C-alpha cells in the first residue's frame, strides 16, 4: 500500500510538472485528487488494512494529498507568471523605431486667400461681420431695393427652401443685417459662402465665396471707394496691379461699377486667362442707393456710403495661377498639398 502511494505521488508530481496550461492542470487534479480520483480510491481501501497499519498509511496519504495540492497551486502561479511575461514581451515598445508622425493639416488655399483679403481691410479699420447662409427673401432682395420680378434677380438664381427661405446668392444681405443693428458710421467686411444655380465649369460653381464691403459715414464719396479698392489691390498683388471701373447695374447701388483687376498672369498684356483683354473681372461695387439706407432708417441727407462684393475664388486663382475653380472643391490631396 505504501509503495502504491509513493508511486502515485511520483506520477502526480511528474504530471503537474508537465502540465502547460490551466486546463491540463485541472485534468491532473481530477485524476489524482478528484472525488473519484486515484488517491481517494487508495484512501478508501485503507479500511481493508490490518488496524495497526492504518494510522501510518492514513498519515502518508494525507501528506501526499497536501503535497499534491500545494504543487498544483504552485504550478498555477508559475503558469500565470509566464503568461504575463510573454504578454509584456509582445507589448514591448521598440523605442528605436522612427516615429510615425500625425499628418499635419493646413489651411485650404481658398481660406488662406480670404484671410489675407480680410487682413488688408482690418488694417484699414474695417471689422468683420457675418450673416446666415440660409436667408429670407426680404434680406436677399427686398431690402436691397430689388423690385419684385426685376430681371436683375436672374443672375441671382439660387436654391429655394420655401418661397421665402433660400440659400443666399450674395453676401450683400449682411449689409442690411449690420445696418439694422447699428447707427453709422459703418465700416465692415463680410466674408461668406454663397450659392447659385450655375452650371459647374472652369469658372463657375454652385457654391462659392464672396467678400462684401460696406462703408457708411458722413461725406463718403466714390473717390473713397476707388482709393480704398486700389490700396487693397496693390496690397494683394503688388504695385503694378490696377483696378478698372466700368458702369454696371445693381439695384442696391447708384451709380454702380464693375471691378476688374490687371491680369497678373500676363501682367496686363493679354492672355488666355483674361481672354486677351489684360483685365479680369472680380466683382461689383457702387455708392449705396439711398433707398437702401432709408429702409434701415438712416438719414439719407446726412449719410452716404459705398459697397463692394468680390469673388474670393477669383482672387485665389490669380494668387496661385489656378485656371480651374473646380480644383478648390474636389478635395484632391495632390492639389491641396501643393500649398
Ligand atoms: N452682390 C453682387 C453680386 O453678387 C456684387 C456686388 C455689387 C456687391 C455691388 C456690392 C455692390 O456690395 O455694391 O453680384
mmCIF file of C-alpha atoms and ligand atoms in Angstrom:
data_model
loop_
_atom_site.group_PDB
_atom_site.id
_atom_site.type_symbol
_atom_site.label_atom_id
_atom_site.label_comp_id
_atom_site.label_asym_id
_atom_site.label_seq_id
_atom_site.Cartn_x
_atom_site.Cartn_y
_atom_site.Cartn_z
ATOM 1 C CA UNK A 1 0.000 0.000 0.000
ATOM 2 C CA UNK A 2 2.812 2.332 0.944
ATOM 3 C CA UNK A 3 4.661 1.621 -2.334
ATOM 4 C CA UNK A 4 1.470 2.236 -4.243
ATOM 5 C CA UNK A 5 1.054 5.632 -2.579
ATOM 6 C CA UNK A 6 4.650 6.634 -3.238
ATOM 7 C CA UNK A 7 4.380 5.574 -6.902
ATOM 8 C CA UNK A 8 1.183 7.538 -7.252
ATOM 9 C CA UNK A 9 2.798 10.600 -5.714
ATOM 10 C CA UNK A 10 5.717 10.335 -8.166
ATOM 11 C CA UNK A 11 3.409 10.096 -11.166
ATOM 12 C CA UNK A 12 1.315 13.008 -9.974
ATOM 13 C CA UNK A 13 4.388 15.201 -9.402
ATOM 14 C CA UNK A 14 5.528 14.485 -12.925
ATOM 15 C CA UNK A 15 2.099 15.167 -14.422
ATOM 16 C CA UNK A 16 1.885 18.519 -12.594
ATOM 17 C CA UNK A 17 5.346 19.436 -13.799
ATOM 18 C CA UNK A 18 4.471 18.675 -17.387
ATOM 19 C CA UNK A 19 1.121 20.462 -17.474
ATOM 20 C CA UNK A 20 1.450 23.518 -19.735
ATOM 21 C CA UNK A 21 -1.811 25.269 -19.038
ATOM 22 C CA UNK A 22 -4.672 25.506 -16.582
ATOM 23 C CA UNK A 23 -6.787 23.023 -18.464
ATOM 24 C CA UNK A 24 -4.134 20.313 -18.281
ATOM 25 C CA UNK A 25 -3.588 21.084 -14.601
ATOM 26 C CA UNK A 26 -7.297 20.707 -13.900
ATOM 27 C CA UNK A 27 -7.263 17.298 -15.557
ATOM 28 C CA UNK A 28 -4.338 16.233 -13.381
ATOM 29 C CA UNK A 29 -6.184 17.456 -10.297
ATOM 30 C CA UNK A 30 -9.306 15.478 -11.194
ATOM 31 C CA UNK A 31 -7.311 12.343 -11.994
ATOM 32 C CA UNK A 32 -5.407 12.318 -8.700
ATOM 33 C CA UNK A 33 -7.275 14.396 -6.170
ATOM 34 C CA UNK A 34 -10.833 14.288 -7.539
ATOM 35 C CA UNK A 35 -13.687 12.672 -5.669
ATOM 36 C CA UNK A 36 -13.233 9.544 -7.697
ATOM 37 C CA UNK A 37 -9.544 10.191 -8.163
ATOM 38 C CA UNK A 38 -6.767 7.720 -7.633
ATOM 39 C CA UNK A 39 -5.742 8.965 -4.199
ATOM 40 C CA UNK A 40 -9.307 8.744 -2.931
ATOM 41 C CA UNK A 41 -9.541 5.153 -4.184
ATOM 42 C CA UNK A 42 -6.434 4.240 -2.206
ATOM 43 C CA UNK A 43 -7.728 6.015 0.891
ATOM 44 C CA UNK A 44 -10.964 4.094 0.693
ATOM 45 C CA UNK A 45 -9.103 0.794 0.742
ATOM 46 C CA UNK A 46 -7.231 1.743 3.943
ATOM 47 C CA UNK A 47 -10.114 0.290 5.919
ATOM 48 C CA UNK A 48 -9.231 -3.107 4.485
ATOM 49 C CA UNK A 49 -5.788 -2.960 6.137
ATOM 50 C CA UNK A 50 -4.964 -4.531 9.457
ATOM 51 C CA UNK A 51 -5.767 -2.000 12.189
ATOM 52 C CA UNK A 52 -2.148 -1.360 13.275
ATOM 53 C CA UNK A 53 -1.080 -0.319 9.730
ATOM 54 C CA UNK A 54 -3.976 2.075 9.188
ATOM 55 C CA UNK A 55 -2.700 5.211 11.030
ATOM 56 C CA UNK A 56 0.700 5.258 9.301
ATOM 57 C CA UNK A 57 -0.755 4.748 5.816
ATOM 58 C CA UNK A 58 -3.523 7.236 6.541
ATOM 59 C CA UNK A 59 -0.998 9.846 7.556
ATOM 60 C CA UNK A 60 1.085 9.181 4.483
ATOM 61 C CA UNK A 61 -1.976 9.501 2.214
ATOM 62 C CA UNK A 62 -2.862 12.837 3.836
ATOM 63 C CA UNK A 63 0.653 14.074 3.397
ATOM 64 C CA UNK A 64 0.634 13.093 -0.285
ATOM 65 C CA UNK A 65 -2.724 14.828 -0.727
ATOM 66 C CA UNK A 66 -1.475 18.060 0.860
ATOM 67 C CA UNK A 67 1.736 17.994 -1.117
ATOM 68 C CA UNK A 68 -0.069 17.491 -4.413
ATOM 69 C CA UNK A 69 -2.445 20.344 -3.624
ATOM 70 C CA UNK A 70 0.472 22.604 -2.854
ATOM 71 C CA UNK A 71 2.293 21.608 -6.071
ATOM 72 C CA UNK A 72 -0.845 22.250 -8.118
ATOM 73 C CA UNK A 73 -1.291 25.735 -6.671
ATOM 74 C CA UNK A 74 2.372 26.482 -7.211
ATOM 75 C CA UNK A 75 2.173 25.407 -10.846
ATOM 76 C CA UNK A 76 -0.860 27.636 -11.438
ATOM 77 C CA UNK A 77 1.118 30.638 -10.176
ATOM 78 C CA UNK A 78 4.080 29.687 -12.330
ATOM 79 C CA UNK A 79 1.944 29.454 -15.460
ATOM 80 C CA UNK A 80 0.318 32.811 -14.745
ATOM 81 C CA UNK A 81 3.670 34.497 -14.293
ATOM 82 C CA UNK A 82 4.927 33.019 -17.543
ATOM 83 C CA UNK A 83 1.829 34.262 -19.385
ATOM 84 C CA UNK A 84 2.265 37.812 -18.060
ATOM 85 C CA UNK A 85 5.902 37.757 -19.049
ATOM 86 C CA UNK A 86 5.007 36.646 -22.598
ATOM 87 C CA UNK A 87 2.392 39.388 -22.749
ATOM 88 C CA UNK A 88 4.880 42.005 -21.699
ATOM 89 C CA UNK A 89 7.319 40.771 -24.288
ATOM 90 C CA UNK A 90 4.673 41.082 -27.009
ATOM 91 C CA UNK A 91 3.754 44.608 -25.956
ATOM 92 C CA UNK A 92 7.250 45.851 -25.618
ATOM 93 C CA UNK A 93 7.744 49.162 -27.392
ATOM 94 C CA UNK A 94 10.757 49.413 -29.601
ATOM 95 C CA UNK A 95 11.868 52.971 -28.906
ATOM 96 C CA UNK A 96 14.485 52.789 -31.623
ATOM 97 C CA UNK A 97 11.828 52.681 -34.402
ATOM 98 C CA UNK A 98 11.429 56.004 -36.185
ATOM 99 C CA UNK A 99 8.106 57.561 -35.138
ATOM 100 C CA UNK A 100 5.043 57.690 -37.332
ATOM 101 C CA UNK A 101 4.105 61.364 -37.001
ATOM 102 C CA UNK A 102 0.497 62.531 -37.308
ATOM 103 C CA UNK A 103 -0.415 64.094 -40.649
ATOM 104 C CA UNK A 104 -0.344 67.819 -40.194
ATOM 105 C CA UNK A 105 -3.259 69.583 -41.816
ATOM 106 C CA UNK A 106 -3.018 73.027 -43.290
ATOM 107 C CA UNK A 107 -5.171 75.830 -44.471
ATOM 108 C CA UNK A 108 -7.125 75.487 -47.702
ATOM 109 C CA UNK A 109 -5.807 77.893 -50.378
ATOM 110 C CA UNK A 110 -9.237 79.484 -50.599
ATOM 111 C CA UNK A 111 -9.354 80.232 -46.884
ATOM 112 C CA UNK A 112 -5.744 81.454 -46.900
ATOM 113 C CA UNK A 113 -6.683 83.907 -49.668
ATOM 114 C CA UNK A 114 -9.801 85.035 -47.857
ATOM 115 C CA UNK A 115 -7.850 85.621 -44.669
ATOM 116 C CA UNK A 116 -5.277 87.704 -46.486
ATOM 117 C CA UNK A 117 -8.043 89.792 -48.068
ATOM 118 C CA UNK A 118 -9.703 90.332 -44.702
ATOM 119 C CA UNK A 119 -6.381 91.219 -43.067
ATOM 120 C CA UNK A 120 -5.869 94.080 -45.504
ATOM 121 C CA UNK A 121 -9.267 95.538 -44.605
ATOM 122 C CA UNK A 122 -8.664 95.065 -40.888
ATOM 123 C CA UNK A 123 -5.572 97.180 -41.396
ATOM 124 C CA UNK A 124 -7.759 99.883 -42.952
ATOM 125 C CA UNK A 125 -10.035 99.991 -39.903
ATOM 126 C CA UNK A 126 -12.805 97.640 -41.059
ATOM 127 C CA UNK A 127 -14.347 94.956 -38.832
ATOM 128 C CA UNK A 128 -15.680 91.542 -39.835
ATOM 129 C CA UNK A 129 -19.428 90.899 -39.889
ATOM 130 C CA UNK A 130 -21.234 87.700 -40.743
ATOM 131 C CA UNK A 131 -24.735 86.689 -41.739
ATOM 132 C CA UNK A 132 -26.602 83.428 -42.292
ATOM 133 C CA UNK A 133 -26.116 81.286 -45.402
ATOM 134 C CA UNK A 134 -29.814 80.431 -45.280
ATOM 135 C CA UNK A 135 -31.530 83.784 -45.820
ATOM 136 C CA UNK A 136 -35.022 85.024 -46.385
ATOM 137 C CA UNK A 137 -36.393 86.929 -49.345
ATOM 138 C CA UNK A 138 -36.525 90.253 -47.511
ATOM 139 C CA UNK A 139 -32.793 90.483 -46.739
ATOM 140 C CA UNK A 140 -31.788 88.839 -50.010
ATOM 141 C CA UNK A 141 -33.734 91.110 -52.353
ATOM 142 C CA UNK A 142 -36.447 93.361 -50.981
ATOM 143 C CA UNK A 143 -34.287 95.328 -48.549
ATOM 144 C CA UNK A 144 -31.608 95.540 -51.252
ATOM 145 C CA UNK A 145 -34.008 97.506 -53.439
ATOM 146 C CA UNK A 146 -34.808 94.748 -55.931
ATOM 147 C CA UNK A 147 -38.247 95.492 -57.371
ATOM 148 C CA UNK A 148 -40.386 92.343 -57.497
ATOM 149 C CA UNK A 149 -39.714 90.245 -60.622
ATOM 150 C CA UNK A 150 -36.866 92.575 -61.654
ATOM 151 C CA UNK A 151 -34.551 90.983 -64.275
ATOM 152 C CA UNK A 152 -31.536 91.781 -62.052
ATOM 153 C CA UNK A 153 -32.685 88.783 -59.989
ATOM 154 C CA UNK A 154 -31.991 86.465 -62.932
ATOM 155 C CA UNK A 155 -28.299 86.360 -62.181
ATOM 156 C CA UNK A 156 -29.092 85.599 -58.531
ATOM 157 C CA UNK A 157 -30.994 82.373 -59.284
ATOM 158 C CA UNK A 158 -30.468 80.204 -56.231
ATOM 159 C CA UNK A 159 -31.816 77.260 -54.253
ATOM 160 C CA UNK A 160 -35.130 77.851 -52.501
ATOM 161 C CA UNK A 161 -36.145 76.035 -49.353
ATOM 162 C CA UNK A 162 -39.573 77.651 -49.319
ATOM 163 C CA UNK A 163 -40.874 80.625 -51.342
ATOM 164 C CA UNK A 164 -39.443 82.861 -48.646
ATOM 165 C CA UNK A 165 -36.343 80.979 -47.483
ATOM 166 C CA UNK A 166 -33.347 80.461 -49.722
ATOM 167 C CA UNK A 167 -29.596 79.898 -49.822
ATOM 168 C CA UNK A 168 -28.119 83.391 -50.219
ATOM 169 C CA UNK A 169 -26.794 84.124 -53.700
ATOM 170 C CA UNK A 170 -24.600 87.008 -52.496
ATOM 171 C CA UNK A 171 -23.202 88.389 -49.249
ATOM 172 C CA UNK A 172 -24.999 91.732 -49.726
ATOM 173 C CA UNK A 173 -27.819 90.811 -47.261
ATOM 174 C CA UNK A 174 -25.219 91.144 -44.489
ATOM 175 C CA UNK A 175 -25.135 94.905 -45.267
ATOM 176 C CA UNK A 176 -28.780 95.163 -44.229
ATOM 177 C CA UNK A 177 -28.418 92.997 -41.141
ATOM 178 C CA UNK A 178 -25.484 95.103 -39.912
ATOM 179 C CA UNK A 179 -27.128 98.462 -40.598
ATOM 180 C CA UNK A 180 -30.317 97.356 -38.832
ATOM 181 C CA UNK A 181 -28.233 96.688 -35.734
ATOM 182 C CA UNK A 182 -26.197 99.895 -35.527
ATOM 183 C CA UNK A 183 -26.176 103.577 -36.459
ATOM 184 C CA UNK A 184 -23.484 104.999 -38.795
ATOM 185 C CA UNK A 185 -20.556 105.057 -39.131
ATOM 186 C CA UNK A 186 -20.348 101.518 -40.538
ATOM 187 C CA UNK A 187 -17.116 100.001 -41.767
ATOM 188 C CA UNK A 188 -17.407 96.247 -42.321
ATOM 189 C CA UNK A 189 -16.248 93.386 -44.491
ATOM 190 C CA UNK A 190 -18.500 90.319 -44.662
ATOM 191 C CA UNK A 191 -16.930 87.077 -45.873
ATOM 192 C CA UNK A 192 -19.053 84.061 -46.608
ATOM 193 C CA UNK A 193 -20.369 81.238 -48.692
ATOM 194 C CA UNK A 194 -22.913 81.892 -51.429
ATOM 195 C CA UNK A 195 -24.947 79.670 -53.706
ATOM 196 C CA UNK A 196 -26.317 79.931 -57.221
ATOM 197 C CA UNK A 197 -27.959 77.650 -59.718
ATOM 198 C CA UNK A 198 -24.983 77.927 -62.041
ATOM 199 C CA UNK A 199 -23.811 75.068 -64.200
ATOM 200 C CA UNK A 200 -20.397 73.986 -62.935
ATOM 201 C CA UNK A 201 -17.492 74.752 -65.273
ATOM 202 C CA UNK A 202 -13.908 76.051 -65.064
ATOM 203 C CA UNK A 203 -15.030 79.410 -63.654
ATOM 204 C CA UNK A 204 -18.411 78.661 -62.030
ATOM 205 C CA UNK A 205 -19.600 76.611 -59.122
ATOM 206 C CA UNK A 206 -22.971 76.315 -57.344
ATOM 207 C CA UNK A 207 -21.161 77.097 -54.072
ATOM 208 C CA UNK A 208 -18.569 79.853 -53.839
ATOM 209 C CA UNK A 209 -17.218 82.586 -51.581
ATOM 210 C CA UNK A 210 -17.608 86.335 -51.616
ATOM 211 C CA UNK A 211 -16.139 89.161 -49.628
ATOM 212 C CA UNK A 212 -18.532 92.048 -49.164
ATOM 213 C CA UNK A 213 -17.513 95.519 -48.033
ATOM 214 C CA UNK A 214 -19.625 98.390 -46.739
ATOM 215 C CA UNK A 215 -18.718 101.845 -45.553
ATOM 216 C CA UNK A 216 -21.316 104.405 -44.470
ATOM 217 C CA UNK A 217 -20.468 107.775 -42.934
ATOM 218 C CA UNK A 218 -20.827 111.493 -43.462
ATOM 219 C CA UNK A 219 -19.295 112.830 -46.660
ATOM 220 C CA UNK A 220 -18.309 109.473 -48.182
ATOM 221 C CA UNK A 221 -17.698 109.662 -51.945
ATOM 222 C CA UNK A 222 -16.958 107.430 -54.919
ATOM 223 C CA UNK A 223 -13.339 108.603 -54.702
ATOM 224 C CA UNK A 224 -13.088 106.890 -51.301
ATOM 225 C CA UNK A 225 -14.336 103.659 -52.862
ATOM 226 C CA UNK A 226 -11.795 103.819 -55.689
ATOM 227 C CA UNK A 227 -8.956 104.763 -53.386
ATOM 228 C CA UNK A 228 -9.726 102.030 -50.884
ATOM 229 C CA UNK A 229 -10.044 99.298 -53.502
ATOM 230 C CA UNK A 230 -6.842 100.445 -55.259
ATOM 231 C CA UNK A 231 -4.959 100.146 -51.974
ATOM 232 C CA UNK A 232 -6.480 96.721 -51.462
ATOM 233 C CA UNK A 233 -5.460 95.525 -54.955
ATOM 234 C CA UNK A 234 -1.903 96.738 -54.517
ATOM 235 C CA UNK A 235 -1.554 95.208 -51.076
ATOM 236 C CA UNK A 236 -2.777 91.929 -52.501
ATOM 237 C CA UNK A 237 -0.918 91.740 -55.811
ATOM 238 C CA UNK A 238 1.812 94.370 -55.745
ATOM 239 C CA UNK A 239 2.288 97.922 -57.047
ATOM 240 C CA UNK A 240 1.726 97.003 -60.706
ATOM 241 C CA UNK A 241 -1.819 95.831 -60.102
ATOM 242 C CA UNK A 242 -4.507 98.350 -61.007
ATOM 243 C CA UNK A 243 -8.287 98.464 -60.885
ATOM 244 C CA UNK A 244 -10.642 99.289 -63.648
ATOM 245 C CA UNK A 245 -14.164 100.554 -63.009
ATOM 246 C CA UNK A 246 -16.841 100.323 -65.689
ATOM 247 C CA UNK A 247 -20.512 101.278 -65.411
ATOM 248 C CA UNK A 248 -22.728 98.425 -64.283
ATOM 249 C CA UNK A 249 -26.080 97.960 -62.614
ATOM 250 C CA UNK A 250 -27.019 96.669 -59.183
ATOM 251 C CA UNK A 251 -30.344 97.589 -57.549
ATOM 252 C CA UNK A 252 -28.669 98.452 -54.243
ATOM 253 C CA UNK A 253 -26.019 100.842 -55.602
ATOM 254 C CA UNK A 254 -26.296 104.005 -57.680
ATOM 255 C CA UNK A 255 -24.091 104.568 -59.543
ATOM 256 C CA UNK A 256 -22.712 101.032 -59.825
ATOM 257 C CA UNK A 257 -19.430 99.815 -61.214
ATOM 258 C CA UNK A 258 -17.947 96.534 -62.289
ATOM 259 C CA UNK A 259 -14.482 95.976 -60.803
ATOM 260 C CA UNK A 260 -11.686 94.479 -62.879
ATOM 261 C CA UNK A 261 -8.043 93.898 -61.934
ATOM 262 C CA UNK A 262 -4.932 93.939 -64.086
ATOM 263 C CA UNK A 263 -4.485 90.326 -65.160
ATOM 264 C CA UNK A 264 -1.430 89.475 -63.117
ATOM 265 C CA UNK A 265 -0.900 86.249 -65.017
ATOM 266 C CA UNK A 266 0.175 88.166 -68.157
ATOM 267 C CA UNK A 267 0.853 91.493 -66.458
ATOM 268 C CA UNK A 268 -1.952 93.120 -68.456
ATOM 269 C CA UNK A 269 -0.547 92.215 -71.876
ATOM 270 C CA UNK A 270 -3.395 89.820 -72.659
ATOM 271 C CA UNK A 271 -3.541 86.018 -72.313
ATOM 272 C CA UNK A 272 -5.911 83.046 -72.390
ATOM 273 C CA UNK A 273 -6.995 83.540 -68.788
ATOM 274 C CA UNK A 274 -8.092 87.175 -69.284
ATOM 275 C CA UNK A 275 -9.457 86.498 -72.762
ATOM 276 C CA UNK A 276 -6.662 88.690 -74.220
ATOM 277 C CA UNK A 277 -8.096 91.827 -72.593
ATOM 278 C CA UNK A 278 -5.459 92.291 -69.881
ATOM 279 C CA UNK A 279 -8.228 92.626 -67.258
ATOM 280 C CA UNK A 280 -10.051 90.195 -65.002
ATOM 281 C CA UNK A 281 -13.495 90.942 -63.583
ATOM 282 C CA UNK A 282 -13.590 90.264 -59.852
ATOM 283 C CA UNK A 283 -16.864 91.813 -58.641
ATOM 284 C CA UNK A 284 -19.191 94.762 -58.361
ATOM 285 C CA UNK A 285 -19.373 97.969 -56.383
ATOM 286 C CA UNK A 286 -21.024 101.350 -56.139
ATOM 287 C CA UNK A 287 -22.499 104.073 -53.978
ATOM 288 C CA UNK A 288 -25.163 102.639 -51.681
ATOM 289 C CA UNK A 289 -28.592 103.536 -53.068
ATOM 290 C CA UNK A 290 -30.360 105.981 -50.714
ATOM 291 C CA UNK A 291 -33.415 103.677 -50.870
ATOM 292 C CA UNK A 292 -31.357 101.023 -49.068
ATOM 293 C CA UNK A 293 -30.165 103.460 -46.403
ATOM 294 C CA UNK A 294 -33.728 104.698 -45.902
ATOM 295 C CA UNK A 295 -35.012 101.121 -45.470
ATOM 296 C CA UNK A 296 -32.790 100.674 -42.393
ATOM 297 C CA UNK A 297 -33.731 104.100 -41.046
ATOM 298 C CA UNK A 298 -30.527 106.003 -41.851
ATOM 299 C CA UNK A 299 -30.738 109.733 -42.575
ATOM 300 C CA UNK A 300 -30.015 109.878 -46.310
ATOM 301 C CA UNK A 301 -29.423 113.644 -46.202
ATOM 302 C CA UNK A 302 -26.617 113.156 -43.725
ATOM 303 C CA UNK A 303 -25.035 109.843 -44.702
ATOM 304 C CA UNK A 304 -23.668 108.355 -47.874
ATOM 305 C CA UNK A 305 -21.877 105.066 -48.356
ATOM 306 C CA UNK A 306 -20.186 102.725 -50.735
ATOM 307 C CA UNK A 307 -20.150 98.970 -51.047
ATOM 308 C CA UNK A 308 -18.461 96.233 -52.992
ATOM 309 C CA UNK A 309 -18.661 92.466 -53.413
ATOM 310 C CA UNK A 310 -15.886 90.326 -54.879
ATOM 311 C CA UNK A 311 -15.457 86.619 -55.604
ATOM 312 C CA UNK A 312 -12.836 85.008 -53.396
ATOM 313 C CA UNK A 313 -12.168 82.178 -55.868
ATOM 314 C CA UNK A 314 -11.145 84.716 -58.492
ATOM 315 C CA UNK A 315 -8.554 86.168 -56.137
ATOM 316 C CA UNK A 316 -7.275 82.718 -55.179
ATOM 317 C CA UNK A 317 -6.982 81.744 -58.850
ATOM 318 C CA UNK A 318 -4.987 84.903 -59.539
ATOM 319 C CA UNK A 319 -2.862 84.491 -56.452
ATOM 320 C CA UNK A 320 -1.833 80.925 -57.232
ATOM 321 C CA UNK A 321 -2.221 80.875 -61.021
ATOM 322 C CA UNK A 322 -5.016 78.288 -60.955
ATOM 323 C CA UNK A 323 -7.154 78.028 -64.071
ATOM 324 C CA UNK A 324 -9.998 75.776 -62.866
ATOM 325 C CA UNK A 325 -12.282 76.688 -59.949
ATOM 326 C CA UNK A 326 -13.322 73.048 -59.508
ATOM 327 C CA UNK A 327 -9.896 72.195 -58.090
ATOM 328 C CA UNK A 328 -10.839 74.060 -54.898
ATOM 329 C CA UNK A 329 -13.769 71.769 -54.189
ATOM 330 C CA UNK A 330 -12.777 68.250 -55.207
ATOM 331 C CA UNK A 331 -10.666 67.640 -52.089
ATOM 332 C CA UNK A 332 -7.877 66.121 -54.191
ATOM 333 C CA UNK A 333 -4.867 65.903 -51.856
ATOM 334 C CA UNK A 334 -2.398 66.048 -54.758
ATOM 335 C CA UNK A 335 -3.723 69.529 -55.498
ATOM 336 C CA UNK A 336 -4.116 70.695 -51.901
ATOM 337 C CA UNK A 337 -0.711 69.526 -50.707
ATOM 338 C CA UNK A 338 0.995 71.969 -53.045
ATOM 339 C CA UNK A 339 0.037 74.974 -50.948
HETATM 340 N N1 LIG B 1 -23.685 91.208 -54.675
HETATM 341 C C1 LIG B 1 -23.255 91.448 -56.024
HETATM 342 C C2 LIG B 1 -23.207 90.132 -56.771
HETATM 343 O O1 LIG B 1 -23.022 89.121 -56.162
HETATM 344 C C3 LIG B 1 -21.904 92.091 -56.036
HETATM 345 C C4 LIG B 1 -21.961 93.498 -55.517
HETATM 346 C C5 LIG B 1 -22.133 94.558 -56.350
HETATM 347 C C6 LIG B 1 -21.853 93.742 -54.157
HETATM 348 C C7 LIG B 1 -22.207 95.855 -55.907
HETATM 349 C C8 LIG B 1 -21.910 95.042 -53.676
HETATM 350 C C9 LIG B 1 -22.081 96.091 -54.571
HETATM 351 O O2 LIG B 1 -21.825 95.329 -52.400
HETATM 352 O O3 LIG B 1 -22.128 97.342 -54.095
HETATM 353 O O4 LIG B 1 -23.343 90.097 -57.939
#
